[in-house]
Amino acid sequence: MGSQSNIFNYIGTSHIQGNLSQNNNSMISEDAVAVFIQGTSLDLNDLRVKVKEFLTGFKLNRTLDEDWEAMSYYMSGLQQVKDTDTYSLIVSAEHVYQFDPDLYYKLVWYPPEVISLFDKIVNETFRDNFVSDHLKPGFDKVILTTFVNLKKVSSIREIDYREINHLICLRGLVIRVSDIYPEMKMPCFRCTACGNKVSETIERGRIREPAQCGKCSNRHAFELVHNLCLFTDKQFIKLQEIQDRVP
């Protein structure tokens, strides 16, 4: 996985002055930095904390037995990913809303940024908790998150310009499906000078090529290695309004 700076562009930082008390006789002043994702008001650091807490802390209240599911719901899901060797995690948006309504609305309003961050933290959490130390250097599996169960379900005729770039749920009749096409999700670049490999992510449909090699410091020396890139299946569907929604 790429580093944090490989996934998001930043539009700036704001410094928040704060005092931390070490003991009764001394006070240490530190600057807390808020990092915002480009084009949004999303504080990246705050968002990372919320996503991590959701993945590791959300539990279903199915029973009063405190010993039922000692592991959180989605940590159990990651355990299942390991057991089945199926690298996909389905996340219920209803669970996100129950855990933190603010995080849910950020998911709906900024899906490219929030889902990319979910993918990153899911993979970090999986490597930290379910991959043995001796396997981590060569571990190249990538888990992709899929969101279901949004609170609002719309009909086709209800969709307008306000839904552009938002995460929505539609109810309709599928009348046509396309063939399955490969879609690049994580490009892999190789430095032509030293052979260093770097995985990037795609932001708003654009592939970000590394500007400088972190190993040999050569600039603009990377080439795309297609057989090392991560692809997922992509399919187009054509929907029609269901009969009971037609006026």
Tab-separated table of N, CA and C in Angstrom, residues 22-178:
chain	number	residue	atom	x	y	z
A	22	GLN	N	2.488	17.817	31.650
A	22	GLN	CA	3.316	16.662	31.982
A	22	GLN	C	3.265	16.377	33.480
A	23	ASN	N	3.326	17.415	34.289
A	23	ASN	CA	3.211	17.287	35.730
A	23	ASN	C	2.750	18.622	36.289
A	24	ASN	N	2.751	18.780	37.584
A	24	ASN	CA	2.244	19.994	38.186
A	24	ASN	C	3.158	21.183	37.984
A	25	ASN	N	4.428	20.947	37.647
A	25	ASN	CA	5.399	22.031	37.577
A	25	ASN	C	5.753	22.453	36.165
A	26	SER	N	5.279	21.715	35.154
A	26	SER	CA	5.689	22.049	33.792
A	26	SER	C	4.527	21.891	32.832
A	27	MET	N	4.532	22.711	31.802
A	27	MET	CA	3.543	22.659	30.738
A	27	MET	C	4.295	22.666	29.421
A	28	ILE	N	3.921	21.778	28.509
A	28	ILE	CA	4.575	21.696	27.204
A	28	ILE	C	3.578	22.101	26.149
A	29	SER	N	3.964	23.021	25.300
A	29	SER	CA	3.088	23.519	24.244
A	29	SER	C	3.399	22.791	22.948
A	30	GLU	N	2.350	22.291	22.270
A	30	GLU	CA	2.513	21.597	20.999
A	30	GLU	C	1.539	22.140	19.979
A	31	ASP	N	1.894	22.014	18.713
A	31	ASP	CA	1.021	22.412	17.611
A	31	ASP	C	0.366	21.177	17.036
A	32	ALA	N	-0.964	21.151	17.037
A	32	ALA	CA	-1.698	20.081	16.373
A	32	ALA	C	-2.042	20.539	14.969
A	33	VAL	N	-1.804	19.695	13.979
A	33	VAL	CA	-1.987	20.065	12.586
A	33	VAL	C	-3.187	19.332	12.005
A	34	ALA	N	-4.119	20.093	11.453
A	34	ALA	CA	-5.268	19.503	10.775
A	34	ALA	C	-4.973	19.462	9.281
A	35	VAL	N	-5.083	18.291	8.667
A	35	VAL	CA	-4.799	18.115	7.244
A	35	VAL	C	-6.111	17.865	6.524
A	36	PHE	N	-6.386	18.670	5.497
A	36	PHE	CA	-7.654	18.568	4.783
A	36	PHE	C	-7.444	17.946	3.413
A	37	ILE	N	-8.405	17.103	2.998
A	37	ILE	CA	-8.361	16.473	1.686
A	37	ILE	C	-8.759	17.496	0.639
A	38	GLN	N	-8.054	17.514	-0.469
A	38	GLN	CA	-8.254	18.516	-1.507
A	38	GLN	C	-9.700	18.564	-1.976
A	39	GLY	N	-10.239	19.765	-2.044
A	39	GLY	CA	-11.587	19.973	-2.545
A	39	GLY	C	-12.683	19.681	-1.549
A	40	THR	N	-12.323	19.382	-0.297
A	40	THR	CA	-13.316	19.052	0.722
A	40	THR	C	-12.963	19.765	2.022
A	41	SER	N	-13.863	19.660	2.979
A	41	SER	CA	-13.587	20.161	4.329
A	41	SER	C	-13.290	19.005	5.281
A	42	LEU	N	-12.895	17.858	4.745
A	42	LEU	CA	-12.639	16.665	5.548
A	42	LEU	C	-11.265	16.735	6.203
A	43	ASP	N	-11.240	16.655	7.507
A	43	ASP	CA	-9.992	16.573	8.257
A	43	ASP	C	-9.511	15.126	8.190
A	44	LEU	N	-8.418	14.898	7.493
A	44	LEU	CA	-7.937	13.538	7.243
A	44	LEU	C	-7.599	12.804	8.535
A	45	ASN	N	-6.940	13.493	9.457
A	45	ASN	CA	-6.542	12.836	10.703
A	45	ASN	C	-7.759	12.419	11.520
A	46	ASP	N	-8.754	13.302	11.610
A	46	ASP	CA	-9.974	12.983	12.350
A	46	ASP	C	-10.724	11.834	11.688
A	47	LEU	N	-10.754	11.845	10.345
A	47	LEU	CA	-11.451	10.794	9.609
A	47	LEU	C	-10.780	9.445	9.794
A	48	ARG	N	-9.455	9.435	9.801
A	48	ARG	CA	-8.711	8.186	10.017
A	48	ARG	C	-9.051	7.577	11.373
A	49	VAL	N	-9.121	8.411	12.396
A	49	VAL	CA	-9.426	7.928	13.739
A	49	VAL	C	-10.821	7.311	13.783
A	50	LYS	N	-11.804	7.986	13.159
A	50	LYS	CA	-13.177	7.492	13.189
A	50	LYS	C	-13.310	6.168	12.450
A	51	VAL	N	-12.672	6.066	11.278
A	51	VAL	CA	-12.752	4.826	10.503
A	51	VAL	C	-12.092	3.685	11.264
A	52	LYS	N	-10.936	3.942	11.866
A	52	LYS	CA	-10.233	2.910	12.635
A	52	LYS	C	-11.080	2.449	13.816
A	53	GLU	N	-11.700	3.402	14.523
A	53	GLU	CA	-12.537	3.048	15.669
A	53	GLU	C	-13.753	2.240	15.237
A	54	PHE	N	-14.315	2.575	14.077
A	54	PHE	CA	-15.462	1.819	13.579
A	54	PHE	C	-15.076	0.380	13.262
A	55	LEU	N	-13.987	0.198	12.546
A	55	LEU	CA	-13.570	-1.143	12.134
A	55	LEU	C	-13.217	-2.021	13.324
A	56	THR	N	-12.593	-1.444	14.324
A	56	THR	CA	-12.118	-2.247	15.448
A	56	THR	C	-13.091	-2.276	16.622
A	57	GLY	N	-14.092	-1.384	16.628
A	57	GLY	CA	-14.946	-1.281	17.797
A	57	GLY	C	-16.417	-1.566	17.602
A	58	PHE	N	-16.903	-1.633	16.346
A	58	PHE	CA	-18.347	-1.811	16.150
A	58	PHE	C	-18.759	-3.250	16.466
A	59	LYS	N	-19.814	-3.389	17.280
A	59	LYS	CA	-20.365	-4.701	17.607
A	59	LYS	C	-21.877	-4.664	17.478
A	60	LEU	N	-22.447	-5.796	17.095
A	60	LEU	CA	-23.894	-5.927	17.009
A	60	LEU	C	-24.453	-6.287	18.374
A	61	ASN	N	-25.508	-5.599	18.789
A	61	ASN	CA	-26.123	-5.862	20.087
A	61	ASN	C	-27.207	-6.934	19.958
A	62	ARG	N	-26.777	-8.149	19.686
A	62	ARG	CA	-27.737	-9.241	19.484
A	62	ARG	C	-28.072	-9.980	20.778
A	63	THR	N	-27.230	-9.845	21.768
A	63	THR	CA	-27.414	-10.643	22.973
A	63	THR	C	-26.871	-9.901	24.168
A	64	LEU	N	-27.341	-10.265	25.337
A	64	LEU	CA	-26.837	-9.670	26.567
A	64	LEU	C	-25.598	-10.391	27.075
A	65	ASP	N	-25.245	-11.475	26.416
A	65	ASP	CA	-24.076	-12.244	26.813
A	65	ASP	C	-22.812	-11.472	26.445
A	66	GLU	N	-22.048	-11.049	27.435
A	66	GLU	CA	-20.865	-10.242	27.170
A	66	GLU	C	-19.778	-11.036	26.466
A	67	ASP	N	-19.824	-12.342	26.563
A	67	ASP	CA	-18.794	-13.158	25.924
A	67	ASP	C	-19.092	-13.422	24.448
A	68	TRP	N	-20.338	-13.040	24.025
A	68	TRP	CA	-20.665	-13.256	22.609
A	68	TRP	C	-19.838	-12.311	21.754
A	69	GLU	N	-19.112	-12.804	20.840
A	69	GLU	CA	-18.303	-12.041	19.897
A	69	GLU	C	-17.372	-11.073	20.617
A	70	ALA	N	-16.328	-11.620	21.205
A	70	ALA	CA	-15.329	-10.781	21.845
A	70	ALA	C	-14.653	-9.871	20.831
A	71	MET	N	-14.540	-10.332	19.591
A	71	MET	CA	-13.960	-9.538	18.520
A	71	MET	C	-15.054	-8.685	17.880
A	72	SER	N	-14.711	-7.486	17.430
A	72	SER	CA	-15.701	-6.614	16.799
A	72	SER	C	-16.223	-7.249	15.511
A	73	TYR	N	-17.364	-6.745	15.043
A	73	TYR	CA	-18.046	-7.335	13.891
A	73	TYR	C	-17.139	-7.354	12.662
A	74	TYR	N	-16.465	-6.248	12.388
A	74	TYR	CA	-15.661	-6.183	11.163
A	74	TYR	C	-14.271	-6.772	11.347
A	75	MET	N	-13.794	-6.872	12.572
A	75	MET	CA	-12.582	-7.654	12.798
A	75	MET	C	-12.882	-9.128	12.562
A	76	SER	N	-14.096	-9.565	12.933
A	76	SER	CA	-14.516	-10.930	12.599
A	76	SER	C	-14.606	-11.108	11.091
A	77	GLY	N	-15.049	-10.045	10.395
A	77	GLY	CA	-15.101	-10.096	8.938
A	77	GLY	C	-13.723	-10.238	8.326
A	78	LEU	N	-12.731	-9.562	8.897
A	78	LEU	CA	-11.364	-9.694	8.405
A	78	LEU	C	-10.806	-11.082	8.710
A	79	GLN	N	-11.215	-11.650	9.831
A	79	GLN	CA	-10.818	-13.032	10.127
A	79	GLN	C	-11.388	-13.978	9.070
A	80	GLN	N	-12.625	-13.700	8.642
A	80	GLN	CA	-13.236	-14.524	7.598
A	80	GLN	C	-12.522	-14.333	6.266
A	81	VAL	N	-12.068	-13.109	5.984
A	81	VAL	CA	-11.277	-12.864	4.779
A	81	VAL	C	-10.037	-13.747	4.778
A	82	LYS	N	-9.379	-13.822	5.924
A	82	LYS	CA	-8.178	-14.655	6.033
A	82	LYS	C	-8.518	-16.132	5.866
A	83	ASP	N	-9.609	-16.579	6.499
A	83	ASP	CA	-9.963	-18.000	6.466
A	83	ASP	C	-10.396	-18.460	5.078
A	84	THR	N	-11.100	-17.588	4.350
A	84	THR	CA	-11.644	-17.961	3.040
A	84	THR	C	-10.758	-17.540	1.881
A	85	ASP	N	-9.734	-16.717	2.175
A	85	ASP	CA	-8.839	-16.204	1.129
A	85	ASP	C	-9.624	-15.443	0.052
A	86	THR	N	-10.694	-14.753	0.483
A	86	THR	CA	-11.501	-13.918	-0.408
A	86	THR	C	-11.332	-12.478	0.035
A	87	TYR	N	-10.630	-11.689	-0.753
A	87	TYR	CA	-10.195	-10.374	-0.298
A	87	TYR	C	-11.202	-9.287	-0.666
A	88	SER	N	-12.333	-9.368	0.016
A	88	SER	CA	-13.398	-8.378	-0.128
A	88	SER	C	-14.127	-8.277	1.200
A	89	LEU	N	-14.393	-7.055	1.641
A	89	LEU	CA	-15.089	-6.831	2.909
A	89	LEU	C	-16.351	-6.014	2.644
A	90	ILE	N	-17.508	-6.579	2.978
A	90	ILE	CA	-18.782	-5.884	2.799
A	90	ILE	C	-19.095	-5.115	4.077
A	91	VAL	N	-19.296	-3.804	3.934
A	91	VAL	CA	-19.579	-2.927	5.067
A	91	VAL	C	-20.997	-2.388	4.931
A	92	SER	N	-21.788	-2.526	5.977
A	92	SER	CA	-23.150	-2.002	5.985
A	92	SER	C	-23.120	-0.526	6.356
A	93	ALA	N	-23.670	0.319	5.479
A	93	ALA	CA	-23.752	1.741	5.789
A	93	ALA	C	-24.658	1.997	6.991
A	94	GLU	N	-25.622	1.097	7.228
A	94	GLU	CA	-26.475	1.218	8.408
A	94	GLU	C	-25.644	1.066	9.682
A	95	HIS	N	-24.650	0.190	9.654
A	95	HIS	CA	-23.750	0.049	10.789
A	95	HIS	C	-22.927	1.313	11.002
A	96	VAL	N	-22.478	1.908	9.899
A	96	VAL	CA	-21.720	3.160	10.000
A	96	VAL	C	-22.575	4.238	10.658
A	97	TYR	N	-23.844	4.303	10.264
A	97	TYR	CA	-24.748	5.309	10.837
A	97	TYR	C	-24.980	5.057	12.329
A	98	GLN	N	-25.161	3.796	12.711
A	98	GLN	CA	-25.352	3.472	14.121
A	98	GLN	C	-24.124	3.854	14.950
A	99	PHE	N	-22.954	3.677	14.366
A	99	PHE	CA	-21.717	3.961	15.096
A	99	PHE	C	-21.444	5.455	15.183
A	100	ASP	N	-21.623	6.159	14.042
A	100	ASP	CA	-21.329	7.596	14.005
A	100	ASP	C	-22.075	8.219	12.823
A	101	PRO	N	-23.206	8.900	13.068
A	101	PRO	CA	-23.967	9.511	11.971
A	101	PRO	C	-23.138	10.478	11.137
A	102	ASP	N	-22.218	11.196	11.761
A	102	ASP	CA	-21.378	12.133	11.015
A	102	ASP	C	-20.497	11.402	10.005
A	103	LEU	N	-19.936	10.260	10.397
A	103	LEU	CA	-19.127	9.470	9.472
A	103	LEU	C	-19.984	8.939	8.331
A	104	TYR	N	-21.229	8.564	8.615
A	104	TYR	CA	-22.134	8.083	7.574
A	104	TYR	C	-22.374	9.165	6.522
A	105	TYR	N	-22.666	10.383	6.960
A	105	TYR	CA	-22.954	11.453	5.998
A	105	TYR	C	-21.709	11.857	5.213
A	106	LYS	N	-20.546	11.740	5.805
A	106	LYS	CA	-19.316	11.986	5.050
A	106	LYS	C	-19.125	10.915	3.986
A	107	LEU	N	-19.489	9.674	4.299
A	107	LEU	CA	-19.429	8.593	3.319
A	107	LEU	C	-20.358	8.878	2.142
A	108	VAL	N	-21.567	9.357	2.428
A	108	VAL	CA	-22.550	9.628	1.377
A	108	VAL	C	-22.135	10.828	0.533
A	109	TRP	N	-21.608	11.859	1.164
A	109	TRP	CA	-21.302	13.105	0.454
A	109	TRP	C	-19.930	13.097	-0.213
A	110	TYR	N	-18.997	12.328	0.328
A	110	TYR	CA	-17.642	12.281	-0.245
A	110	TYR	C	-17.200	10.832	-0.442
A	111	PRO	N	-17.911	10.065	-1.261
A	111	PRO	CA	-17.584	8.635	-1.377
A	111	PRO	C	-16.185	8.331	-1.910
A	112	PRO	N	-15.654	9.043	-2.917
A	112	PRO	CA	-14.308	8.663	-3.388
A	112	PRO	C	-13.256	8.763	-2.297
A	113	GLU	N	-13.323	9.856	-1.525
A	113	GLU	CA	-12.309	10.070	-0.492
A	113	GLU	C	-12.492	9.116	0.684
A	114	VAL	N	-13.729	8.954	1.147
A	114	VAL	CA	-13.968	8.131	2.341
A	114	VAL	C	-13.764	6.646	2.034
A	115	ILE	N	-14.229	6.184	0.875
A	115	ILE	CA	-14.058	4.773	0.539
A	115	ILE	C	-12.579	4.446	0.334
A	116	SER	N	-11.817	5.365	-0.283
A	116	SER	CA	-10.370	5.148	-0.433
A	116	SER	C	-9.702	5.021	0.925
A	117	LEU	N	-10.139	5.852	1.870
A	117	LEU	CA	-9.558	5.774	3.214
A	117	LEU	C	-9.966	4.486	3.912
A	118	PHE	N	-11.219	4.061	3.733
A	118	PHE	CA	-11.648	2.769	4.276
A	118	PHE	C	-10.760	1.654	3.727
A	119	ASP	N	-10.543	1.643	2.413
A	119	ASP	CA	-9.698	0.611	1.805
A	119	ASP	C	-8.311	0.589	2.448
A	120	LYS	N	-7.738	1.771	2.617
A	120	LYS	CA	-6.380	1.862	3.165
A	120	LYS	C	-6.319	1.343	4.592
A	121	ILE	N	-7.270	1.766	5.432
A	121	ILE	CA	-7.224	1.384	6.838
A	121	ILE	C	-7.611	-0.082	7.018
A	122	VAL	N	-8.531	-0.580	6.193
A	122	VAL	CA	-8.865	-2.010	6.235
A	122	VAL	C	-7.621	-2.846	5.960
A	123	ASN	N	-6.851	-2.478	4.957
A	123	ASN	CA	-5.652	-3.233	4.621
A	123	ASN	C	-4.569	-3.091	5.694
A	124	GLU	N	-4.421	-1.891	6.255
A	124	GLU	CA	-3.460	-1.716	7.341
A	124	GLU	C	-3.846	-2.577	8.548
A	125	THR	N	-5.142	-2.570	8.876
A	125	THR	CA	-5.626	-3.349	10.024
A	125	THR	C	-5.434	-4.844	9.787
A	126	PHE	N	-5.698	-5.289	8.559
A	126	PHE	CA	-5.531	-6.714	8.244
A	126	PHE	C	-4.072	-7.131	8.373
A	127	ARG	N	-3.171	-6.317	7.843
A	127	ARG	CA	-1.737	-6.654	7.917
A	127	ARG	C	-1.256	-6.677	9.365
A	128	ASP	N	-1.723	-5.729	10.164
A	128	ASP	CA	-1.261	-5.630	11.552
A	128	ASP	C	-1.775	-6.779	12.414
A	129	ASN	N	-2.968	-7.289	12.108
A	129	ASN	CA	-3.615	-8.241	13.000
A	129	ASN	C	-3.699	-9.670	12.470
A	130	PHE	N	-3.618	-9.859	11.150
A	130	PHE	CA	-3.879	-11.190	10.601
A	130	PHE	C	-2.773	-11.724	9.692
A	131	VAL	N	-1.701	-10.970	9.528
A	131	VAL	CA	-0.582	-11.428	8.691
A	131	VAL	C	0.633	-11.618	9.586
A	132	SER	N	1.219	-12.794	9.531
A	132	SER	CA	2.400	-13.085	10.342
A	132	SER	C	3.564	-12.176	9.948
A	133	ASP	N	4.418	-11.891	10.914
A	133	ASP	CA	5.526	-10.957	10.670
A	133	ASP	C	6.428	-11.434	9.542
A	134	HIS	N	6.675	-12.730	9.472
A	134	HIS	CA	7.587	-13.229	8.436
A	134	HIS	C	6.945	-13.211	7.044
A	135	LEU	N	5.617	-13.042	6.963
A	135	LEU	CA	4.938	-12.974	5.663
A	135	LEU	C	4.690	-11.542	5.200
A	136	LYS	N	4.807	-10.568	6.097
A	136	LYS	CA	4.474	-9.184	5.750
A	136	LYS	C	5.320	-8.606	4.619
A	137	PRO	N	6.643	-8.851	4.568
A	137	PRO	CA	7.440	-8.254	3.475
A	137	PRO	C	6.949	-8.636	2.082
A	138	GLY	N	6.475	-9.858	1.898
A	138	GLY	CA	6.032	-10.290	0.568
A	138	GLY	C	4.534	-10.321	0.388
A	139	PHE	N	3.784	-9.816	1.369
A	139	PHE	CA	2.320	-9.873	1.293
A	139	PHE	C	1.810	-8.775	0.366
A	140	ASP	N	1.122	-9.178	-0.715
A	140	ASP	CA	0.670	-8.198	-1.706
A	140	ASP	C	-0.831	-8.252	-1.961
A	141	LYS	N	-1.584	-8.961	-1.115
A	141	LYS	CA	-3.027	-9.020	-1.280
A	141	LYS	C	-3.647	-7.678	-0.879
A	142	VAL	N	-4.705	-7.294	-1.583
A	142	VAL	CA	-5.378	-6.030	-1.300
A	142	VAL	C	-6.860	-6.295	-1.096
A	143	ILE	N	-7.400	-5.821	0.020
A	143	ILE	CA	-8.816	-5.984	0.331
A	143	ILE	C	-9.575	-4.751	-0.137
A	144	LEU	N	-10.676	-4.973	-0.837
A	144	LEU	CA	-11.531	-3.873	-1.282
A	144	LEU	C	-12.829	-3.888	-0.487
A	145	THR	N	-13.281	-2.725	-0.066
A	145	THR	CA	-14.516	-2.619	0.710
A	145	THR	C	-15.693	-2.296	-0.210
A	146	THR	N	-16.829	-2.908	0.093
A	146	THR	CA	-18.083	-2.672	-0.636
A	146	THR	C	-19.139	-2.241	0.365
A	147	PHE	N	-19.858	-1.159	0.045
A	147	PHE	CA	-20.860	-0.622	0.964
A	147	PHE	C	-22.269	-0.972	0.488
A	148	VAL	N	-23.089	-1.396	1.444
A	148	VAL	CA	-24.481	-1.761	1.160
A	148	VAL	C	-25.369	-1.130	2.231
A	149	ASN	N	-26.693	-1.239	2.019
A	149	ASN	CA	-27.690	-0.837	3.022
A	149	ASN	C	-27.648	0.645	3.381
A	150	LEU	N	-27.675	1.500	2.364
A	150	LEU	CA	-27.830	2.925	2.654
A	150	LEU	C	-29.216	3.184	3.222
A	151	LYS	N	-29.324	4.233	4.015
A	151	LYS	CA	-30.587	4.516	4.683
A	151	LYS	C	-31.663	4.978	3.698
A	152	LYS	N	-31.258	5.693	2.646
A	152	LYS	CA	-32.224	6.210	1.679
A	152	LYS	C	-32.171	5.391	0.400
A	153	VAL	N	-33.322	4.907	-0.042
A	153	VAL	CA	-33.435	4.190	-1.306
A	153	VAL	C	-34.298	5.029	-2.238
A	154	SER	N	-33.749	5.410	-3.394
A	154	SER	CA	-34.434	6.315	-4.312
A	154	SER	C	-34.931	5.570	-5.540
A	155	SER	N	-35.946	6.128	-6.163
A	155	SER	CA	-36.378	5.647	-7.479
A	155	SER	C	-35.606	6.414	-8.545
A	156	ILE	N	-35.634	5.901	-9.762
A	156	ILE	CA	-34.845	6.505	-10.831
A	156	ILE	C	-35.287	7.938	-11.101
A	157	ARG	N	-36.564	8.212	-11.091
A	157	ARG	CA	-37.058	9.546	-11.440
A	157	ARG	C	-36.776	10.570	-10.342
A	158	GLU	N	-36.341	10.110	-9.173
A	158	GLU	CA	-36.009	11.035	-8.087
A	158	GLU	C	-34.577	11.559	-8.176
A	159	ILE	N	-33.757	10.974	-9.061
A	159	ILE	CA	-32.355	11.366	-9.160
A	159	ILE	C	-32.243	12.671	-9.943
A	160	ASP	N	-31.499	13.637	-9.394
A	160	ASP	CA	-31.261	14.897	-10.095
A	160	ASP	C	-29.816	15.328	-9.888
A	161	TYR	N	-29.500	16.558	-10.262
A	161	TYR	CA	-28.122	17.035	-10.243
A	161	TYR	C	-27.524	17.033	-8.835
A	162	ARG	N	-28.345	17.086	-7.823
A	162	ARG	CA	-27.832	17.129	-6.458
A	162	ARG	C	-27.199	15.808	-6.028
A	163	GLU	N	-27.431	14.733	-6.794
A	163	GLU	CA	-26.868	13.419	-6.455
A	163	GLU	C	-25.510	13.172	-7.096
A	164	ILE	N	-25.024	14.122	-7.914
A	164	ILE	CA	-23.755	13.929	-8.613
A	164	ILE	C	-22.621	13.786	-7.593
A	165	ASN	N	-21.785	12.776	-7.798
A	165	ASN	CA	-20.634	12.482	-6.939
A	165	ASN	C	-21.024	12.066	-5.525
A	166	HIS	N	-22.273	11.687	-5.314
A	166	HIS	CA	-22.701	11.195	-4.013
A	166	HIS	C	-22.936	9.681	-4.095
A	167	LEU	N	-22.925	9.047	-2.945
A	167	LEU	CA	-23.214	7.618	-2.870
A	167	LEU	C	-24.719	7.453	-2.710
A	168	ILE	N	-25.361	6.758	-3.650
A	168	ILE	CA	-26.818	6.620	-3.635
A	168	ILE	C	-27.211	5.157	-3.784
A	169	CYS	N	-28.457	4.864	-3.422
A	169	CYS	CA	-29.012	3.523	-3.570
A	169	CYS	C	-30.278	3.634	-4.405
A	170	LEU	N	-30.361	2.857	-5.483
A	170	LEU	CA	-31.492	2.927	-6.406
A	170	LEU	C	-32.289	1.632	-6.387
A	171	ARG	N	-33.595	1.775	-6.564
A	171	ARG	CA	-34.459	0.621	-6.757
A	171	ARG	C	-34.997	0.680	-8.191
A	172	GLY	N	-34.749	-0.370	-8.949
A	172	GLY	CA	-35.198	-0.396	-10.332
A	172	GLY	C	-35.141	-1.801	-10.900
A	173	LEU	N	-35.527	-1.919	-12.159
A	173	LEU	CA	-35.532	-3.200	-12.863
A	173	LEU	C	-34.366	-3.218	-13.841
A	174	VAL	N	-33.482	-4.201	-13.689
A	174	VAL	CA	-32.329	-4.317	-14.583
A	174	VAL	C	-32.803	-4.910	-15.904
A	175	ILE	N	-32.615	-4.157	-16.993
A	175	ILE	CA	-33.074	-4.626	-18.297
A	175	ILE	C	-31.912	-4.979	-19.229
A	176	ARG	N	-30.699	-4.571	-18.858
A	176	ARG	CA	-29.552	-4.903	-19.705
A	176	ARG	C	-28.280	-4.816	-18.884
A	177	VAL	N	-27.358	-5.741	-19.138
A	177	VAL	CA	-26.052	-5.707	-18.478
A	177	VAL	C	-24.970	-5.828	-19.538
A	178	SER	N	-23.863	-5.177	-19.297
A	178	SER	CA	-22.744	-5.230	-20.231
A	178	SER	C	-21.840	-6.415	-19.908
